[in-house]
Amino acid sequence: MADSAPLLSVRDLDVTFATRHGPVRAVDSLSFDVRPGRTLGIVGESGSGKSVTSLAVMGLHTGARVTGSVTLDGRELIGLGERELNTLRGRRMAMIFQDPLSSLHPYYTVGEQIAEHHRVHFRSRRAAARERAVEALAEVGIPEPRRRAGEYPHQFSGGMRQRVMIAMALVCEPDLLIADEPTTALDVTVQAQILELIARLQQERGLSVVMITHDLGVVARVAHDVLVMYGGRAVEHAPVDALFAAPAHPYTQGLLDSLPRLDDPDDAPLRAIPGSPPSLLDPSPGCAFAPRCPRAAVGPAEERARCTTERPSLGGPDGHPAACHFPAYEGVAP
């Protein structure tokens, strides 16, 4: 499966927003692939460009300049008109948004909203589309799906609303599912149920999944490959086992160190990465992480100068590149 052609291929993606203070390059020269049946986890702090990337793939940016290449099963999406994109959204690629309550229309029943997707893409009759909506609710574990299809979003709990969003995304059986922080507002038990549901549907349907999250626990549970973003750029890309076992970039190491550990004392303070994310209005000419990087802080003067003046490119061993001048690959001193 890993050697198959990618379903989604992103190359040199740039997303720039014009603001009154100047241009903001929210995504900078980003490249990655997602292969059939695989899950790519995209992780990073708020403002790292994760959600901006997903919206660019879906063609949902209206006030931004998007350049580069995004291909879905070989078809270029950048530059497509709205009508052409609408034939792909929902049918070939679908997205689960972070807040299901704001994504669902309060004046229509959940069954009507799911059925509308089926009617638009398959031109099915109203009764057939409603029956498919009931089946979709049953597939995602909604009890009494026929009755619940006639209810409104406010009558569902947060976890159930997220299941409705998954049903809506998958009712037309797309090839690619983008999940943007799908478990952020849910408690741990419901979060586990939603992740298990996505994994089960992926296995049954051979879905390709892009899981966008700041939670490394979610990544460890569901992803095959991980893309770490910082300041709008990719800083590390690796199979999930390799990344957790031997992170090469100091930012990735910082994220892992921030996780609570079972062997920590009860009164141990949480570990955090010092400093703040970089300003995208005035980007540094060097490594964006250098002001917060413990390696740059203790290195020789010439190394510190390189980190602050020369931007590192994404490179390194095949299958585990990192954008760092002094990466900590296993067996190699940082």
Short mmCIF file of C-alpha atoms in Angstrom, two decimals:
data_model
loop_
_atom_site.label_atom_id
_atom_site.label_comp_id
_atom_site.label_asym_id
_atom_site.label_seq_id
_atom_site.Cartn_x
_atom_site.Cartn_y
_atom_site.Cartn_z
CA MET A 1 0.00 0.00 0.00
CA ALA A 2 2.84 2.39 0.86
CA ASP A 3 4.22 2.02 -2.69
CA SER A 4 0.91 2.88 -4.40
CA ALA A 5 0.45 6.21 -6.16
CA PRO A 6 -0.73 8.97 -3.82
CA LEU A 7 -4.40 9.87 -3.85
CA LEU A 8 -3.65 13.42 -2.65
CA SER A 9 -0.42 15.13 -3.64
CA VAL A 10 0.48 18.63 -2.42
CA ARG A 11 3.56 20.38 -3.83
CA ASP A 12 4.97 23.79 -2.88
CA LEU A 13 1.65 25.00 -1.49
CA ASP A 14 1.62 28.68 -0.50
CA VAL A 15 -1.34 30.47 1.08
CA THR A 16 -0.99 34.22 1.59
CA PHE A 17 -3.53 36.60 3.15
CA ALA A 18 -3.50 40.33 2.49
CA THR A 19 -3.94 42.33 5.70
CA ARG A 20 -3.75 46.03 6.51
CA HIS A 21 -0.40 45.35 8.17
CA GLY A 22 1.00 43.51 5.18
CA PRO A 23 0.89 40.04 3.62
CA VAL A 24 0.69 37.03 5.92
CA ARG A 25 2.15 33.85 4.44
CA ALA A 26 0.17 31.34 6.49
CA VAL A 27 1.43 28.29 4.54
CA ASP A 28 4.91 28.36 3.05
CA SER A 29 6.20 25.86 0.44
CA LEU A 30 4.37 22.86 1.91
CA SER A 31 4.58 19.43 0.24
CA PHE A 32 3.17 16.04 1.25
CA ASP A 33 1.37 12.97 -0.11
CA VAL A 34 -1.53 10.89 1.21
CA ARG A 35 -1.80 7.37 -0.17
CA PRO A 36 -4.96 5.24 -0.47
CA GLY A 37 -6.08 3.75 2.82
CA ARG A 38 -3.48 5.71 4.84
CA THR A 39 -3.84 8.38 7.53
CA LEU A 40 -1.60 11.45 7.62
CA GLY A 41 -1.60 13.30 10.92
CA ILE A 42 -0.80 17.02 10.69
CA VAL A 43 0.23 18.47 14.06
CA GLY A 44 1.42 21.77 15.43
CA GLU A 45 0.48 24.69 17.65
CA SER A 46 -2.39 27.04 16.88
CA GLY A 47 -1.35 29.29 14.01
CA SER A 48 1.03 26.77 12.46
CA GLY A 49 -1.03 26.55 9.25
CA LYS A 50 -2.81 23.21 9.73
CA SER A 51 -6.39 24.34 9.10
CA VAL A 52 -5.33 26.81 6.41
CA THR A 53 -3.76 23.87 4.57
CA SER A 54 -6.93 21.78 4.78
CA LEU A 55 -9.10 24.64 3.50
CA ALA A 56 -6.69 25.16 0.60
CA VAL A 57 -6.97 21.49 -0.36
CA MET A 58 -10.77 21.79 -0.32
CA GLY A 59 -10.66 25.05 -2.31
CA LEU A 60 -12.50 26.95 0.43
CA HIS A 61 -10.30 30.06 0.69
CA THR A 62 -12.02 33.14 -0.71
CA GLY A 63 -9.72 35.94 0.45
CA ALA A 64 -6.32 34.35 0.01
CA ARG A 65 -3.78 33.86 -2.76
CA VAL A 66 -3.18 30.14 -3.15
CA THR A 67 -0.33 28.90 -5.34
CA GLY A 68 1.45 25.62 -5.87
CA SER A 69 -0.10 22.29 -6.80
CA VAL A 70 -2.80 20.17 -5.18
CA THR A 71 -3.79 17.06 -7.12
CA LEU A 72 -6.52 14.58 -6.21
CA ASP A 73 -6.06 11.27 -8.00
CA GLY A 74 -3.96 13.10 -10.59
CA ARG A 75 -6.40 15.98 -11.17
CA GLU A 76 -5.10 19.47 -10.43
CA LEU A 77 -7.36 21.39 -8.02
CA ILE A 78 -5.59 24.75 -7.86
CA GLY A 79 -7.28 27.03 -10.37
CA LEU A 80 -10.47 24.99 -10.74
CA GLY A 81 -13.69 26.97 -10.89
CA GLU A 82 -16.28 26.82 -8.13
CA ARG A 83 -18.64 24.65 -10.17
CA GLU A 84 -15.95 22.05 -10.82
CA LEU A 85 -14.87 22.07 -7.18
CA ASN A 86 -18.46 21.56 -6.07
CA THR A 87 -18.61 18.33 -8.05
CA LEU A 88 -15.59 17.05 -6.09
CA ARG A 89 -16.45 18.29 -2.61
CA GLY A 90 -18.53 15.68 -0.86
CA ARG A 91 -18.23 13.19 -3.71
CA ARG A 92 -14.44 12.68 -3.98
CA MET A 93 -13.24 14.59 -0.90
CA ALA A 94 -15.04 15.60 2.26
CA MET A 95 -14.23 17.49 5.43
CA ILE A 96 -15.24 17.23 9.08
CA PHE A 97 -15.01 20.64 10.73
CA GLN A 98 -13.94 21.38 14.29
CA ASP A 99 -17.25 22.74 15.60
CA PRO A 100 -20.21 20.61 14.46
CA LEU A 101 -22.82 22.92 15.99
CA SER A 102 -21.76 25.89 13.86
CA SER A 103 -21.39 23.64 10.79
CA LEU A 104 -24.94 22.27 10.97
CA HIS A 105 -27.89 24.45 9.97
CA PRO A 106 -30.18 25.01 12.98
CA TYR A 107 -33.39 25.26 10.89
CA TYR A 108 -33.19 21.91 9.10
CA THR A 109 -33.29 18.42 10.53
CA VAL A 110 -30.09 16.43 10.43
CA GLY A 111 -31.73 13.94 8.06
CA GLU A 112 -32.56 16.71 5.59
CA GLN A 113 -29.02 18.06 5.69
CA ILE A 114 -27.43 14.65 5.08
CA ALA A 115 -29.94 13.79 2.37
CA GLU A 116 -29.23 17.06 0.54
CA HIS A 117 -25.62 15.96 -0.06
CA HIS A 118 -26.80 12.70 -1.60
CA ARG A 119 -29.40 14.42 -3.79
CA VAL A 120 -26.89 16.97 -5.12
CA HIS A 121 -24.24 14.44 -6.11
CA PHE A 122 -26.39 11.48 -7.18
CA ARG A 123 -29.55 13.35 -8.28
CA SER A 124 -31.55 10.88 -6.22
CA ARG A 125 -35.20 11.31 -5.36
CA ARG A 126 -36.10 12.86 -2.03
CA ALA A 127 -37.36 9.61 -0.49
CA ALA A 128 -34.29 7.65 -1.60
CA ALA A 129 -31.94 10.34 -0.30
CA ARG A 130 -33.70 10.39 3.06
CA GLU A 131 -33.42 6.61 3.30
CA ARG A 132 -29.70 6.87 2.58
CA ALA A 133 -29.41 9.50 5.32
CA VAL A 134 -31.03 7.10 7.80
CA GLU A 135 -28.57 4.38 6.74
CA ALA A 136 -25.65 6.82 7.17
CA LEU A 137 -26.75 7.70 10.70
CA ALA A 138 -26.97 3.99 11.54
CA GLU A 139 -23.47 3.43 10.11
CA VAL A 140 -21.98 6.00 12.49
CA GLY A 141 -23.70 4.53 15.53
CA ILE A 142 -26.65 6.88 16.06
CA PRO A 143 -29.35 4.93 17.97
CA GLU A 144 -32.86 4.93 16.50
CA PRO A 145 -31.57 6.55 13.29
CA ARG A 146 -34.98 6.88 11.63
CA ARG A 147 -36.38 8.88 14.52
CA ARG A 148 -33.21 10.92 15.08
CA ALA A 149 -33.08 11.84 11.38
CA GLY A 150 -36.16 13.97 12.00
CA GLU A 151 -34.56 15.92 14.85
CA TYR A 152 -32.59 19.17 14.84
CA PRO A 153 -28.90 19.72 15.69
CA HIS A 154 -29.63 21.28 19.10
CA GLN A 155 -31.32 18.03 20.14
CA PHE A 156 -28.03 16.12 19.84
CA SER A 157 -25.10 16.02 22.27
CA GLY A 158 -21.67 17.17 21.14
CA GLY A 159 -20.50 13.63 20.42
CA MET A 160 -23.67 12.81 18.51
CA ARG A 161 -23.39 16.01 16.46
CA GLN A 162 -19.86 14.98 15.50
CA ARG A 163 -21.22 11.60 14.40
CA VAL A 164 -23.78 13.44 12.28
CA MET A 165 -20.95 15.42 10.65
CA ILE A 166 -19.11 12.19 9.89
CA ALA A 167 -22.29 10.73 8.38
CA MET A 168 -22.72 13.84 6.25
CA ALA A 169 -19.10 13.71 5.10
CA LEU A 170 -19.23 10.03 4.16
CA VAL A 171 -22.78 9.68 2.79
CA CYS A 172 -21.47 10.06 -0.79
CA GLU A 173 -18.56 7.64 -0.13
CA PRO A 174 -15.63 10.00 -0.88
CA ASP A 175 -12.06 8.78 -1.34
CA LEU A 176 -10.47 11.43 0.90
CA LEU A 177 -11.61 12.54 4.36
CA ILE A 178 -10.09 15.62 6.02
CA ALA A 179 -10.83 15.78 9.76
CA ASP A 180 -9.97 19.18 11.25
CA GLU A 181 -9.67 18.79 15.03
CA PRO A 182 -12.70 16.46 15.13
CA THR A 183 -12.38 15.64 18.85
CA THR A 184 -11.25 18.93 20.39
CA ALA A 185 -14.48 19.81 22.25
CA LEU A 186 -15.28 16.25 23.32
CA ASP A 187 -14.53 14.46 26.56
CA VAL A 188 -11.99 11.64 26.55
CA THR A 189 -14.52 8.79 26.34
CA VAL A 190 -16.43 10.31 23.43
CA GLN A 191 -13.15 11.25 21.76
CA ALA A 192 -12.08 7.61 21.78
CA GLN A 193 -15.42 6.57 20.28
CA ILE A 194 -15.11 9.09 17.44
CA LEU A 195 -11.55 8.01 16.64
CA GLU A 196 -12.58 4.34 16.64
CA LEU A 197 -15.49 5.18 14.36
CA ILE A 198 -13.25 6.98 11.83
CA ALA A 199 -10.74 4.10 11.93
CA ARG A 200 -13.48 1.52 11.37
CA LEU A 201 -14.99 3.40 8.45
CA GLN A 202 -11.54 3.89 6.95
CA GLN A 203 -10.86 0.15 7.12
CA GLU A 204 -14.24 -0.73 5.65
CA ARG A 205 -14.07 1.79 2.80
CA GLY A 206 -10.34 2.16 2.13
CA LEU A 207 -10.48 5.87 2.90
CA SER A 208 -7.49 8.16 2.81
CA VAL A 209 -7.58 10.41 5.90
CA VAL A 210 -5.89 13.67 6.82
CA MET A 211 -6.20 14.10 10.61
CA ILE A 212 -5.45 17.65 11.72
CA THR A 213 -4.85 17.99 15.45
CA HIS A 214 -2.67 19.50 18.16
CA ASP A 215 -3.04 16.32 20.24
CA LEU A 216 -0.14 13.93 19.83
CA GLY A 217 -2.16 11.25 21.61
CA VAL A 218 -4.65 11.32 18.74
CA VAL A 219 -1.80 11.11 16.23
CA ALA A 220 -0.25 8.11 17.95
CA ARG A 221 -3.59 6.35 17.91
CA VAL A 222 -4.74 6.84 14.33
CA ALA A 223 -1.95 8.05 12.01
CA HIS A 224 0.40 6.09 9.77
CA ASP A 225 2.53 9.14 8.96
CA VAL A 226 3.01 12.48 10.71
CA LEU A 227 3.68 15.95 9.32
CA VAL A 228 4.78 18.47 11.97
CA MET A 229 4.18 22.14 11.09
CA TYR A 230 5.59 25.29 12.65
CA GLY A 231 5.20 28.84 11.42
CA GLY A 232 3.44 27.73 8.25
CA ARG A 233 6.20 25.32 7.22
CA ALA A 234 6.82 21.59 7.50
CA VAL A 235 9.57 20.94 10.05
CA GLU A 236 9.46 17.13 10.20
CA HIS A 237 7.76 14.32 8.27
CA ALA A 238 8.03 10.68 9.29
CA PRO A 239 6.18 7.43 9.93
CA VAL A 240 4.43 7.67 13.29
CA ASP A 241 6.58 5.03 15.01
CA ALA A 242 9.83 6.64 13.87
CA LEU A 243 8.72 10.11 14.93
CA PHE A 244 7.70 9.05 18.44
CA ALA A 245 10.76 6.85 18.92
CA ALA A 246 13.37 9.32 17.65
CA PRO A 247 12.13 12.87 16.87
CA ALA A 248 14.73 14.72 14.80
CA HIS A 249 13.53 18.31 15.13
CA PRO A 250 13.76 20.13 18.49
CA TYR A 251 10.20 21.42 18.06
CA THR A 252 8.88 17.87 17.72
CA GLN A 253 10.89 16.89 20.78
CA GLY A 254 9.36 19.83 22.64
CA LEU A 255 5.85 18.73 21.72
CA LEU A 256 6.55 15.21 22.96
CA ASP A 257 8.13 16.51 26.17
CA SER A 258 4.97 18.55 26.82
CA LEU A 259 2.89 15.40 27.15
CA PRO A 260 2.13 14.32 30.74
CA ARG A 261 3.84 11.06 31.70
CA LEU A 262 2.49 8.29 33.89
CA ASP A 263 5.77 8.11 35.78
CA ASP A 264 5.75 11.82 36.68
CA PRO A 265 5.07 12.73 40.34
CA ASP A 266 1.57 14.03 41.01
CA ASP A 267 2.88 17.51 41.78
CA ALA A 268 5.25 17.71 38.81
CA PRO A 269 4.68 20.90 36.77
CA LEU A 270 3.67 20.53 33.15
CA ARG A 271 6.53 21.05 30.72
CA ALA A 272 6.09 23.72 28.07
CA ILE A 273 8.02 25.08 25.12
CA PRO A 274 9.29 28.53 26.18
CA GLY A 275 8.50 31.60 24.11
CA SER A 276 5.76 32.24 21.56
CA PRO A 277 5.05 31.16 17.97
CA PRO A 278 6.65 33.36 15.32
CA SER A 279 5.01 36.36 13.69
CA LEU A 280 4.04 35.57 10.12
CA LEU A 281 3.93 39.29 9.31
CA ASP A 282 7.66 39.66 9.88
CA PRO A 283 9.22 36.21 9.41
CA SER A 284 12.77 35.56 10.52
CA PRO A 285 15.39 35.07 7.77
CA GLY A 286 16.64 32.00 9.65
CA CYS A 287 14.93 29.10 11.38
CA ALA A 288 11.55 30.20 12.73
CA PHE A 289 12.03 28.03 15.82
CA ALA A 290 15.50 29.36 16.66
CA PRO A 291 14.34 31.85 19.37
CA ARG A 292 12.71 28.95 21.29
CA CYS A 293 15.19 26.22 20.43
CA PRO A 294 17.27 24.73 23.28
CA ARG A 295 19.89 23.44 20.82
CA ALA A 296 20.39 26.89 19.27
CA ALA A 297 20.68 28.43 22.75
CA VAL A 298 23.63 26.26 23.85
CA GLY A 299 25.45 25.76 20.56
CA PRO A 300 28.66 27.50 19.48
CA ALA A 301 28.42 31.05 18.19
CA GLU A 302 28.77 30.00 14.53
CA GLU A 303 25.95 27.49 14.92
CA ARG A 304 23.69 30.06 16.60
CA ALA A 305 24.43 32.50 13.78
CA ARG A 306 23.52 29.92 11.18
CA CYS A 307 20.21 29.16 12.93
CA THR A 308 19.21 32.83 13.03
CA THR A 309 20.30 33.82 9.51
CA GLU A 310 19.88 30.74 7.30
CA ARG A 311 16.52 29.06 6.80
CA PRO A 312 16.85 25.25 6.95
CA SER A 313 15.32 23.16 4.20
CA LEU A 314 13.41 19.94 4.73
CA GLY A 315 15.98 17.22 4.25
CA GLY A 316 17.68 14.21 5.79
CA PRO A 317 17.24 10.45 5.57
CA ASP A 318 14.67 9.09 3.11
CA GLY A 319 11.35 8.76 4.85
CA HIS A 320 12.26 11.04 7.79
CA PRO A 321 13.23 14.56 6.64
CA ALA A 322 13.53 17.43 9.12
CA ALA A 323 13.99 21.18 8.58
CA CYS A 324 16.82 21.68 11.05
CA HIS A 325 20.51 22.53 10.62
CA PHE A 326 21.42 20.17 13.47
CA PRO A 327 18.77 17.41 13.59
CA ALA A 328 18.99 14.74 16.28
CA TYR A 329 18.78 11.63 14.15
CA GLU A 330 19.38 8.40 16.03
CA GLY A 331 23.09 7.75 16.29
CA VAL A 332 23.97 11.28 15.14
CA ALA A 333 24.83 14.00 17.63
CA PRO A 334 22.66 17.13 17.27
#
